[in-house]
Coordinates of C-alpha atoms and ligand atoms in Angstrom, one line a residue:
X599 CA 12.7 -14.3 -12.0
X600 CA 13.8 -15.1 -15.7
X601 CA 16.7 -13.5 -17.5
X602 CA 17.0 -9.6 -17.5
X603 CA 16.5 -7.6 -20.8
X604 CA 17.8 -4.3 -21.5
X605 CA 14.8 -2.4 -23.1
X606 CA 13.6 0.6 -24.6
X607 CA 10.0 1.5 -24.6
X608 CA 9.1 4.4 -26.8
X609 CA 6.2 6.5 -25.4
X610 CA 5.2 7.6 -22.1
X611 CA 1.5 7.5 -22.5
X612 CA -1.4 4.6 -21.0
X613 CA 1.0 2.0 -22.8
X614 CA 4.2 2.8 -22.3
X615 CA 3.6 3.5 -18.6
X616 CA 1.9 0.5 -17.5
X617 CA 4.7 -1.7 -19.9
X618 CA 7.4 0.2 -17.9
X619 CA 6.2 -0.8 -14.5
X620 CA 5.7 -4.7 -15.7
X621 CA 9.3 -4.7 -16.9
X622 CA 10.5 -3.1 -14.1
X623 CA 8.7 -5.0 -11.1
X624 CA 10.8 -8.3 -13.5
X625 CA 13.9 -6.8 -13.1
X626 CA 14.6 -5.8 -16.8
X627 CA 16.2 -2.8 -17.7
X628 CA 14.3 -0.1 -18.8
X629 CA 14.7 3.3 -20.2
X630 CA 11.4 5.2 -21.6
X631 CA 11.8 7.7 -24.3
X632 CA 9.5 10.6 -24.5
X633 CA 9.6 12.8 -27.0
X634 CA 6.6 15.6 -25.3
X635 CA 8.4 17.2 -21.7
X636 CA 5.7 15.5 -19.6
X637 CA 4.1 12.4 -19.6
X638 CA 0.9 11.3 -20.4
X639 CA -0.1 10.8 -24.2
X640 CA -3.1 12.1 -25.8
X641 CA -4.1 13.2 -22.0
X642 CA -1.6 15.5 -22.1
X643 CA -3.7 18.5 -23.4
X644 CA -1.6 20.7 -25.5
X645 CA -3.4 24.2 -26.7
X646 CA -1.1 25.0 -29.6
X647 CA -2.2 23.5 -33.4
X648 CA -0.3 22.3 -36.0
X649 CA 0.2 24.9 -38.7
X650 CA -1.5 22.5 -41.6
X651 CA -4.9 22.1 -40.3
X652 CA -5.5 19.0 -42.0
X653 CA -1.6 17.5 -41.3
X654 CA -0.8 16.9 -44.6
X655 CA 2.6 19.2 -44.7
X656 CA 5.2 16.6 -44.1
X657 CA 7.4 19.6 -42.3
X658 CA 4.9 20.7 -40.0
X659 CA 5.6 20.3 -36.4
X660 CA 3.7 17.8 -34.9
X661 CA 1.8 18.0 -31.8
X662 CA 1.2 15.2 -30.1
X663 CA -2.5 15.0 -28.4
X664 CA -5.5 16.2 -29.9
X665 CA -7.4 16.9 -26.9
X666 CA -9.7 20.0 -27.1
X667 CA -10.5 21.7 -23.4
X668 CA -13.6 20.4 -22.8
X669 CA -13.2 16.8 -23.5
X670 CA -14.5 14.3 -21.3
X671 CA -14.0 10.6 -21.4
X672 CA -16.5 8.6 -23.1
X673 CA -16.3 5.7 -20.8
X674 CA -17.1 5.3 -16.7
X675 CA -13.6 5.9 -14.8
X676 CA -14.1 2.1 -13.2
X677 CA -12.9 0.9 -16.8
X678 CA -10.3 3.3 -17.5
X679 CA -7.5 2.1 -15.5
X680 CA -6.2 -0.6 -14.2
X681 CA -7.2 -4.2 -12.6
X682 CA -4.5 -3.4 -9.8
X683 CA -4.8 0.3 -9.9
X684 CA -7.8 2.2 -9.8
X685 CA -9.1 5.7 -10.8
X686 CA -9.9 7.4 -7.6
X687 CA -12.3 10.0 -7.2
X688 CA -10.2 13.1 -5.8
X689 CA -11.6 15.9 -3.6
X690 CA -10.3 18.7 -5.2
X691 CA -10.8 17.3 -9.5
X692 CA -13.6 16.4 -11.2
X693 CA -15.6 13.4 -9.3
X694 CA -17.7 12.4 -11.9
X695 CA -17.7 9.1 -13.3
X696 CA -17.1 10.3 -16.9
X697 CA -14.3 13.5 -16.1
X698 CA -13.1 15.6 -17.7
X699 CA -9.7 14.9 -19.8
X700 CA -7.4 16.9 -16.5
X701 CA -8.0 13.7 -14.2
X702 CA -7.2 11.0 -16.5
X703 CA -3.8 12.7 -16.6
X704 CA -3.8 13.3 -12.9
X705 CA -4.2 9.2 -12.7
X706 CA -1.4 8.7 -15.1
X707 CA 1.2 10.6 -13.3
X708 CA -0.3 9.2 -10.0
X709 CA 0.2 5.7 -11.1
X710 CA 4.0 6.9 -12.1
X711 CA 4.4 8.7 -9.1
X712 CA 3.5 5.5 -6.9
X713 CA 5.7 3.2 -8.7
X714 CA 8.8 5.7 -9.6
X715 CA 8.5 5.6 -12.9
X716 CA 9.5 8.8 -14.0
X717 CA 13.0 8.1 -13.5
X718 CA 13.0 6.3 -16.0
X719 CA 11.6 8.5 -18.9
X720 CA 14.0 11.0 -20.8
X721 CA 11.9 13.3 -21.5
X722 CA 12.4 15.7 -24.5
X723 CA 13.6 12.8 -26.5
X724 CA 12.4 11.4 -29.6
X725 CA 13.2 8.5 -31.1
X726 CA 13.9 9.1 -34.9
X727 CA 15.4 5.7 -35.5
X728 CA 15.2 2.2 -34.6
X729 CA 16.8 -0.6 -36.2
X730 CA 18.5 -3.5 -35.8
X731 CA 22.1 -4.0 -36.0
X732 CA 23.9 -6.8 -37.7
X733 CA 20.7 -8.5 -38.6
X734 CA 21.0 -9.6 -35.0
X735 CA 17.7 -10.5 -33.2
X736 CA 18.4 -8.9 -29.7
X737 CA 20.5 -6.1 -30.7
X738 CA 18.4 -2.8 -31.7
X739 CA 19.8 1.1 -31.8
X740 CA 17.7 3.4 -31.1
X741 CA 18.4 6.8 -32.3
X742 CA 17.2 9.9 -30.2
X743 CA 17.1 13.6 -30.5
X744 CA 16.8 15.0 -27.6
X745 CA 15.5 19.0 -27.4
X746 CA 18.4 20.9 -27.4
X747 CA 21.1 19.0 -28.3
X748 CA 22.8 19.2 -31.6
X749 CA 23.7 16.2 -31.6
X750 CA 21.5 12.5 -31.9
X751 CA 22.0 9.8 -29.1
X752 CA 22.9 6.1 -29.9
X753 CA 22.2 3.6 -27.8
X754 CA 21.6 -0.2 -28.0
X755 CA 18.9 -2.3 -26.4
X756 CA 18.2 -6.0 -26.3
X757 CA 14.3 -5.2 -27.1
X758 CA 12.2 -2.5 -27.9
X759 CA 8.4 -1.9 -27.2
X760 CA 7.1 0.5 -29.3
X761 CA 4.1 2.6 -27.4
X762 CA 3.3 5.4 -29.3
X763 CA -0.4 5.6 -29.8
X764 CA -2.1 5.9 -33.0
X765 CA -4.6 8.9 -32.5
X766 CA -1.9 11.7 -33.9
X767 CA -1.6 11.2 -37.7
X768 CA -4.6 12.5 -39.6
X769 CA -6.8 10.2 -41.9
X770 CA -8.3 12.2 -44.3
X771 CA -11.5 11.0 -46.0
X772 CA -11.2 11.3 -49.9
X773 CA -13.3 13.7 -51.2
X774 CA -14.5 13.8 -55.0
X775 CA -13.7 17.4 -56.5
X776 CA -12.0 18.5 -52.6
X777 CA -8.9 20.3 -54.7
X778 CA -11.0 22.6 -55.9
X779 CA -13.1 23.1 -53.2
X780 CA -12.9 26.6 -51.9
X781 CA -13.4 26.6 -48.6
X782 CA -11.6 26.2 -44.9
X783 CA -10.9 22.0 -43.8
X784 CA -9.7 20.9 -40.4
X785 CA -9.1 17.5 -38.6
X786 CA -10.5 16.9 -35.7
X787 CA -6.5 16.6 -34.3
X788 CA -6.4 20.6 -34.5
X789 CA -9.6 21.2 -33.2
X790 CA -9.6 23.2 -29.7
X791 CA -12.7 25.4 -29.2
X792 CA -15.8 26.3 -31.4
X793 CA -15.8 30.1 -31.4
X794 CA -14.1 29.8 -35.8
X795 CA -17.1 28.5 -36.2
X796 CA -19.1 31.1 -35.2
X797 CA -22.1 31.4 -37.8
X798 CA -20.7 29.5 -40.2
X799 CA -21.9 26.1 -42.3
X800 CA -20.0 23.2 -41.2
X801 CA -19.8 19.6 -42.7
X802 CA -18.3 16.9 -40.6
X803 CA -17.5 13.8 -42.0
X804 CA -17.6 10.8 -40.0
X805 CA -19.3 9.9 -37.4
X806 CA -17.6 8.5 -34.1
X807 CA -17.1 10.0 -31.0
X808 CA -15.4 12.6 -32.1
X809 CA -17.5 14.1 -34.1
X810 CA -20.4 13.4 -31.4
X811 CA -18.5 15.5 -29.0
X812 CA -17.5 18.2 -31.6
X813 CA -20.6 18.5 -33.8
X814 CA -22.4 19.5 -30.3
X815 CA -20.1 21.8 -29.3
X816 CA -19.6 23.5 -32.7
X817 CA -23.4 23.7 -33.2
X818 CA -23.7 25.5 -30.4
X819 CA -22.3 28.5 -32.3
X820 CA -22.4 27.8 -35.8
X821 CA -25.3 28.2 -37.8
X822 CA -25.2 24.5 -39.0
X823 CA -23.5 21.5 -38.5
X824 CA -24.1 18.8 -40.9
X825 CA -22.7 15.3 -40.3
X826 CA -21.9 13.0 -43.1
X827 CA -21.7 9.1 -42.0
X828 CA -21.0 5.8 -44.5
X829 CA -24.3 4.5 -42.3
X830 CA -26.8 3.9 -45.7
X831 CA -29.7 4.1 -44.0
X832 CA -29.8 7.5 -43.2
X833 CA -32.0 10.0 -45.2
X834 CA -31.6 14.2 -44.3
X835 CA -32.4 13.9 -40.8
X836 CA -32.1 16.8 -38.3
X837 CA -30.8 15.7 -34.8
X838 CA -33.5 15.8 -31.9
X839 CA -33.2 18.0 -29.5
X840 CA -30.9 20.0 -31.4
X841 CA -32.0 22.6 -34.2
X842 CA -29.2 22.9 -36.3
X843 CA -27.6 19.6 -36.2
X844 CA -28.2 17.5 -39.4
X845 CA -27.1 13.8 -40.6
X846 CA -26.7 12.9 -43.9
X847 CA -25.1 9.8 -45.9
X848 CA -21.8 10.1 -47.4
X849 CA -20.6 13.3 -49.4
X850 CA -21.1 12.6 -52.7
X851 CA -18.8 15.4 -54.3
X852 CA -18.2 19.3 -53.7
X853 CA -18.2 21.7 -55.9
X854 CA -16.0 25.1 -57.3
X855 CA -18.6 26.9 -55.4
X856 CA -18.7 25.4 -52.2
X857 CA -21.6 23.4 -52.9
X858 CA -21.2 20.0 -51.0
X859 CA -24.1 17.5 -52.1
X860 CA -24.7 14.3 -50.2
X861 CA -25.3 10.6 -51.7
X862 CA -28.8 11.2 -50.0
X863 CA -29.8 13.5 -52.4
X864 CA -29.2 16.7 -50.4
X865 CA -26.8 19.5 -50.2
X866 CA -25.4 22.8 -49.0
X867 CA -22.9 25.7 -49.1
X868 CA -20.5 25.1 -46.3
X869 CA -17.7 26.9 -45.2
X870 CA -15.9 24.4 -43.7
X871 CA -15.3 20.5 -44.4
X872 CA -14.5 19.1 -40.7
X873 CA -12.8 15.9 -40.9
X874 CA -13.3 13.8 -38.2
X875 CA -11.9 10.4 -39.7
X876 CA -10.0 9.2 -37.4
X877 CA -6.0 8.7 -38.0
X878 CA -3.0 6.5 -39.4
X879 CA -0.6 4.1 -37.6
X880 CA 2.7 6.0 -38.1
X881 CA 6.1 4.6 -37.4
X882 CA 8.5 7.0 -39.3
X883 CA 11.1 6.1 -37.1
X884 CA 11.3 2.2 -37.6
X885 CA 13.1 0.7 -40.0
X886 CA 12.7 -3.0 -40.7
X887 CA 13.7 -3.7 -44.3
X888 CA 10.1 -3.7 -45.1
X889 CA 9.2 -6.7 -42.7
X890 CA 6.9 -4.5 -40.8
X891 CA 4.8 -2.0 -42.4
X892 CA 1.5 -0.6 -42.6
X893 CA -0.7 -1.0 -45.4
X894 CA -4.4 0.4 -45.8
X895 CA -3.7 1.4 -41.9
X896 CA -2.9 -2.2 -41.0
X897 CA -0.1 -2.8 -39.2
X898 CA 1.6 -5.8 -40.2
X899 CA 2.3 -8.8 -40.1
X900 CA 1.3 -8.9 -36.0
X901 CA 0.8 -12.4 -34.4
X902 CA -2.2 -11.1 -31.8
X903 CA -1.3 -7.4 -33.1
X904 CA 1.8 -7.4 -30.7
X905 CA 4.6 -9.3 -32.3
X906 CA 6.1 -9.4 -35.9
X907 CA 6.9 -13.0 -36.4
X908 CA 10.3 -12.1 -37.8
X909 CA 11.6 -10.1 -34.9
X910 CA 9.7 -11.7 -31.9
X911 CA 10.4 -11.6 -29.2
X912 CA 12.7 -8.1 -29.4
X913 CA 10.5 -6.1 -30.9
X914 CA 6.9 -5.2 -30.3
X915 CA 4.0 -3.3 -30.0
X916 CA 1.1 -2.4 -27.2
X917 CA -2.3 -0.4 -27.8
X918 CA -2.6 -1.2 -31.6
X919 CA -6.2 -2.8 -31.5
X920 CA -9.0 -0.3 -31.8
X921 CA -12.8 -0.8 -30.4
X922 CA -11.7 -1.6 -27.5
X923 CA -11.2 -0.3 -24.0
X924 CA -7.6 0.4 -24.0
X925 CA -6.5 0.3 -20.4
X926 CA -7.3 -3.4 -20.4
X927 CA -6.3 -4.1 -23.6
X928 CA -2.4 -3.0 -22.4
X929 CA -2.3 -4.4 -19.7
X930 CA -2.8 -7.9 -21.1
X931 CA -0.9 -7.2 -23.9
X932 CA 2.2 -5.8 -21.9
X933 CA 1.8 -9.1 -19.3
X934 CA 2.3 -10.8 -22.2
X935 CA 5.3 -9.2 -24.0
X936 CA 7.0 -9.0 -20.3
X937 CA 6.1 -12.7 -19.8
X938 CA 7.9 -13.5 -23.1
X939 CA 10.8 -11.5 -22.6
X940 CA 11.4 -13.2 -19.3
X941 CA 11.5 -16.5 -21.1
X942 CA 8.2 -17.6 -18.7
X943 CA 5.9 -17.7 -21.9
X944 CA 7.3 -19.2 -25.1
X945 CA 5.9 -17.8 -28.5
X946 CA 5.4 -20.6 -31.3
X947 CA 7.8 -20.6 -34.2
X948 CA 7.9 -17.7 -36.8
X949 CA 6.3 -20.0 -39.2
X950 CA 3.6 -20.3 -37.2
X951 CA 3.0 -17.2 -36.2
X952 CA 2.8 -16.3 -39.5
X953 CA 0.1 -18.7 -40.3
X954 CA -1.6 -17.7 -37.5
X955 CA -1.7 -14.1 -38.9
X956 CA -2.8 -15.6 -42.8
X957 CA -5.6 -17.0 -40.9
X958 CA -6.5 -14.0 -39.4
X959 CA -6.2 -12.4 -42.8
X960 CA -8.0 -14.5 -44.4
X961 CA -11.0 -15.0 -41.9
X962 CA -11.4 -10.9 -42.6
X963 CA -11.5 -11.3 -45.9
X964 CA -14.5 -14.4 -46.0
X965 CA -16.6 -11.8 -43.9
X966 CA -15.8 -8.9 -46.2
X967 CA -13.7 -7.2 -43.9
X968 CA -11.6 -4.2 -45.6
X969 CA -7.6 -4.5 -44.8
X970 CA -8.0 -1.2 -42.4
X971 CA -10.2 -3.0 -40.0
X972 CA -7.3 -5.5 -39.0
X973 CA -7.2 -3.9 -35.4
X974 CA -10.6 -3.6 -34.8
X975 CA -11.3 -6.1 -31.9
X976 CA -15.4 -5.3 -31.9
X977 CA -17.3 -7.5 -31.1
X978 CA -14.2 -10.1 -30.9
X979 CA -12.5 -8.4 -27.9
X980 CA -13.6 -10.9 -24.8
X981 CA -11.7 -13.5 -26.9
X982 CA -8.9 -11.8 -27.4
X983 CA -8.5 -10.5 -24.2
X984 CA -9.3 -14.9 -22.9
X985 CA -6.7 -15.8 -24.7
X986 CA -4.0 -13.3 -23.0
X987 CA -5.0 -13.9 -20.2
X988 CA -4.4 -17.8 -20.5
X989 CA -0.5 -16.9 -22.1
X990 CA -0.1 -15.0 -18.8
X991 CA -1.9 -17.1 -15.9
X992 CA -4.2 -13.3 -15.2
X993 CA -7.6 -14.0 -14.0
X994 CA -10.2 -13.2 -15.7
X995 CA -11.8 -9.3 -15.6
X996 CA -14.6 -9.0 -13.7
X997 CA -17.8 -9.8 -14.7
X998 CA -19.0 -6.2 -14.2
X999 CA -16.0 -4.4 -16.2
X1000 CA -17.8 -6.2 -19.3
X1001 CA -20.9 -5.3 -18.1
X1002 CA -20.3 -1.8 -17.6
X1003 CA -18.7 -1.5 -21.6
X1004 CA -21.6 -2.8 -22.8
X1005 CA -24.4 -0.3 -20.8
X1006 CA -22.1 2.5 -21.5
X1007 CA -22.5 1.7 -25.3
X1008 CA -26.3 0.7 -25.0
X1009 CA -26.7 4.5 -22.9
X1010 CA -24.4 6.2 -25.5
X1011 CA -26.4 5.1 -28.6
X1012 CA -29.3 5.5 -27.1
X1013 CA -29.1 9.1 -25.1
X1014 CA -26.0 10.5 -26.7
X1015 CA -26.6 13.8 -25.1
X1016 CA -26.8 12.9 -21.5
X1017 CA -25.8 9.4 -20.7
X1018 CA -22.3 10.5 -19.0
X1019 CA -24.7 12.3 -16.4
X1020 CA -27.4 10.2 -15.9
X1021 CA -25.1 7.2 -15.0
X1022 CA -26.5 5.3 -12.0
X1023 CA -23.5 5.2 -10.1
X1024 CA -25.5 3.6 -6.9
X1025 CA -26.4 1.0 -9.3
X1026 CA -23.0 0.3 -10.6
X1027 CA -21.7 0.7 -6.6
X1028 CA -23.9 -2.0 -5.7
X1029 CA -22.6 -4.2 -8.3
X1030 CA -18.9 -3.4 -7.8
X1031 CA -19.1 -4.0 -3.8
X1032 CA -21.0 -7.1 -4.4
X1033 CA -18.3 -8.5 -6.7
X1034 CA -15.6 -7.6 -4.1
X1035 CA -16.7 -9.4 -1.4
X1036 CA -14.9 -13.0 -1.4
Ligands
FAD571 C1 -9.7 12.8 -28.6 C2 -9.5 11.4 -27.9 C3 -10.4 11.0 -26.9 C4 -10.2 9.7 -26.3 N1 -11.1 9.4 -25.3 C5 -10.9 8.2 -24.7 C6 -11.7 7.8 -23.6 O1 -12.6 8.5 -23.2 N2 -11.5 6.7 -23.0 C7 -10.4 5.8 -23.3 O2 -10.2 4.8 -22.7 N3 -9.6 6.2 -24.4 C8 -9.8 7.3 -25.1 N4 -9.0 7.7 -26.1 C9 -8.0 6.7 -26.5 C10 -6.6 7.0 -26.0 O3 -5.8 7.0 -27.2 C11 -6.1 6.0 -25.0 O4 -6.9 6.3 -23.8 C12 -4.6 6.1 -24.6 O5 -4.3 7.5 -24.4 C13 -3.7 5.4 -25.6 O6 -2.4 5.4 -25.0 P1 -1.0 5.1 -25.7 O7 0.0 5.0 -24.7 O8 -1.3 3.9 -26.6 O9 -0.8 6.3 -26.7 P2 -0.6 7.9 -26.4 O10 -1.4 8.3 -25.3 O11 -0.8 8.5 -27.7 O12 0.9 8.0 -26.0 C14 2.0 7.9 -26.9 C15 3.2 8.6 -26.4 O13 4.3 8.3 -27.3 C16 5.1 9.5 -27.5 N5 5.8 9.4 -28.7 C17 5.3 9.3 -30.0 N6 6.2 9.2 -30.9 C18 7.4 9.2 -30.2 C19 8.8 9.2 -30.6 N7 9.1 9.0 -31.9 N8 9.7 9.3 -29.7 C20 9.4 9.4 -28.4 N9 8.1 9.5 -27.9 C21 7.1 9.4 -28.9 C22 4.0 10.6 -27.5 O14 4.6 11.9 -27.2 C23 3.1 10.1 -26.4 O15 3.4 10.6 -25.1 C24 -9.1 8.9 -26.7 C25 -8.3 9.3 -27.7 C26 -8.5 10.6 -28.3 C27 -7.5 11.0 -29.4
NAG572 C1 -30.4 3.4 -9.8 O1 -30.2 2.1 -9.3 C2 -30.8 1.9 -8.0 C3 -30.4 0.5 -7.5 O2 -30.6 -0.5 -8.4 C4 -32.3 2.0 -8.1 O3 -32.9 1.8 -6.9 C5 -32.6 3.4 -8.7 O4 -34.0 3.6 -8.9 C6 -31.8 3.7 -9.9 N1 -32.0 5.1 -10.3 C7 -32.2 5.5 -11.5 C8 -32.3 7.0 -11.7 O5 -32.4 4.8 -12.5

């Protein structure tokens, strides 16, 4: 075992659990702050909204998860857990591959049940500052208000590993003529159920798997849904299989009347403008002198989008990248940090960390890349993932966990509307036993 860190992890969702049980099984110290009173993250479905629909009201109260009832996962359970810990099917919950949102968070306090982690979360407690103290490396406060106290709780940690997701803070897409645009907007974050949108004209911007989710379910009671995407090479095209459901390209502007007209030429009267853009990094409690910050939704400077090069080792960040399957994405990256911290894995020199990152930059920038796709790890994620798994001796995932990524996004693009239900799971059975067996 290597030294013994005192650490803070901030966030008791996928990251911040599975980073908790790493440090704890090295010995290190560990106290979780959680500012929600259960664990859990965005799978922590929480029916209230925030009172500015589109989050722009910096006094609003924010809620954490935008979950909306019937949400299921987008990816088979097999891949969205852990290489040590898998998702069970359960008797009594949902036993298909692709659940519903309840028994991902039934995994999630299962896996902290089994390795009594929930001692170690304060719940109720949310970090409002973090800083370092005497411009020493290794010595952070972290600042805390817990729910009802009146007064903020100080306490100082040797490292801090910051696990807060990224899906809470709206990104809004900008919208010529939008202020004087008449009509009702909502992100995707305060969506819940479709019945507002009974017989109403929607336009959704974006398309990801949000608004693939959403523009189904709101169709099924509004009178249209029309779904704006940057993808050029679509022309006015109504969705098969689904009469009311339109794509277009781009919004173009909107109008004093609630006219919105498309870059493709067409355009309607809507009554609502559904943002489904995805959303910001958002750190509001760190303060680094301006050596970390987050510009055009890039996080940075990040040697492998964990560590800034000025403050490695003691502070850091899991779950940043995007595009990629999350649950295996932390656990490498947590390995890693917990590897570090240890002293069993030594990080290169700032300097070089730092070029590392300029080369990262600039590689983006030859392809074209715009700053806010820094974290995207499509279609580079196997080499990412290679490479932490060499800093932390892990063996390599499964042939089949790759495998089963790809299909899913082969099926999704292909059958949107039924893929999670016409999985093959005797297939997929076959292939999982067959890898198993030494
Ligand atoms: C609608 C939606 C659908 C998704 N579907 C899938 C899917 O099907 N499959 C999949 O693999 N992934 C999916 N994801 C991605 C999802 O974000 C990850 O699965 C995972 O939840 C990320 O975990 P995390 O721990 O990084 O962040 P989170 O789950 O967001 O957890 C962060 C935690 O930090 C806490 N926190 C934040 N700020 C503070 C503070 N200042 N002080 C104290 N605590 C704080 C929060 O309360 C929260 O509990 C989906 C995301 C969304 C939004
Ligand atoms: C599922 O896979 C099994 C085994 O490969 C195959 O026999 C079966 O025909 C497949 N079923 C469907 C519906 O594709």
């Amino acid at each position: 075992m290597g030294q013994a860190v005192k650490v803070a992890v901030i966030g008791a969702g996928v990251a911040g659990l599975y980073t908790a049980r790493e440090l704890q099984r090295e010995g290190h110290q560990v106290v979780v702050f959680e500012r929600n009173h259960r664990l859990g993250g965005v799978w922590l479905y929480d029916p209230r909204t925030e009172s500015d629909p589109i989050g722009i009201d910096p006094t609003r109260e924010i809620i954490h998860s935008s979950l909306y009832p019937n949400m299921r996962t987008n990816l088979p359970r097999q891949v969205m857990c852990f290489t040590d810990y898998p998702f069970p099917r359960r008797e009594t919950g949902d036993p298909r591959t692709f659940p519903v949102h309840e028994e991902v968070l039934w995994f999630l306090n299962k896996f902290a049940e089994d390795f009594e982690l929930t001692e170690l979360i304060r719940f109720n407690t949310e970090v409002v500052r973090v800083e370092r103290v005497d411009k020493k490396k290794d010595k952070w406060v972290v600042e805390s208000n817990t729910r009802g106290s009146d007064s903020l709780g100080q306490e100082v940690f040797q490292a801090v590993v910051i696990c807060v997701g990224h899906c809470t803070e709206p990104r809004l897409a900008e919208v010529p003529g939008i202020e004087k645009w008449p009509g009702y907007q909502i992100h995707s974050h305060n969506y819940r159920v479709p019945e507002p949108f009974q017989g109403q004209v929607v336009v959704m911007i974006g398309l990801g798997p949000s608004s693939f989710d959403m523009s189904r379910e709101i169709a099924k009671v509004a009178k249209e849904v029309h779904v704006a995407t940057r993808n050029p090479d679509v022309r006015v095209l109504k969705l098969e299989n689904h009469d009311n459901i339109w794509l277009h390209y781009m919004v173009e502007r909107v109008h004093g009347d609630r006219l919105v007209a498309f870059k493709d030429g067409s355009s309607v009267y809507a009554d609502v403008i559904f943002h489904c853009t995805g959303y910001k990094y958002h750190y509001p409690f760190l303060e680094t002198n301006g050596i970390v910050t987050v510009v055009d939704n890039c996080v940075g400077p990040l040697y492998k989008h964990v560590f800034p090069p000025a403050l490695a080792p003691w502070l850091s960040f899991i779950g940043i990248p995007q595009k990629a399957v999350i649950f295996q994405t932390v656990e490498l990256q947590s390995k890693w940090v917990v590897c570090v911290l240890s002293g069993k894995v030594l990080l290169p020199d700032e300097k070089e960390m730092m070029t590392d990152v300029e080369r990262y930059y600039q590689k983006m920038g030859d392809r074209g890349l715009p700053k806010r796709y820094t974290h995207h790890l499509y279609p580079n994620e196997a080499e990412y993932f290679d490479w932490l798994r060499e800093q932390t001796g892990m063996p390599p995932f499964e042939e089949w966990r790759k495998q089963m990524v790809a299909e899913c996004l082969i099926n999704s693009r292909a059958n949107y509307d039924k893929y999670r239900d016409e999985w093959n799971d005797s297939y997929w059975d076959g292939i999982i036993k067959a890898a198993s067996v030494p």
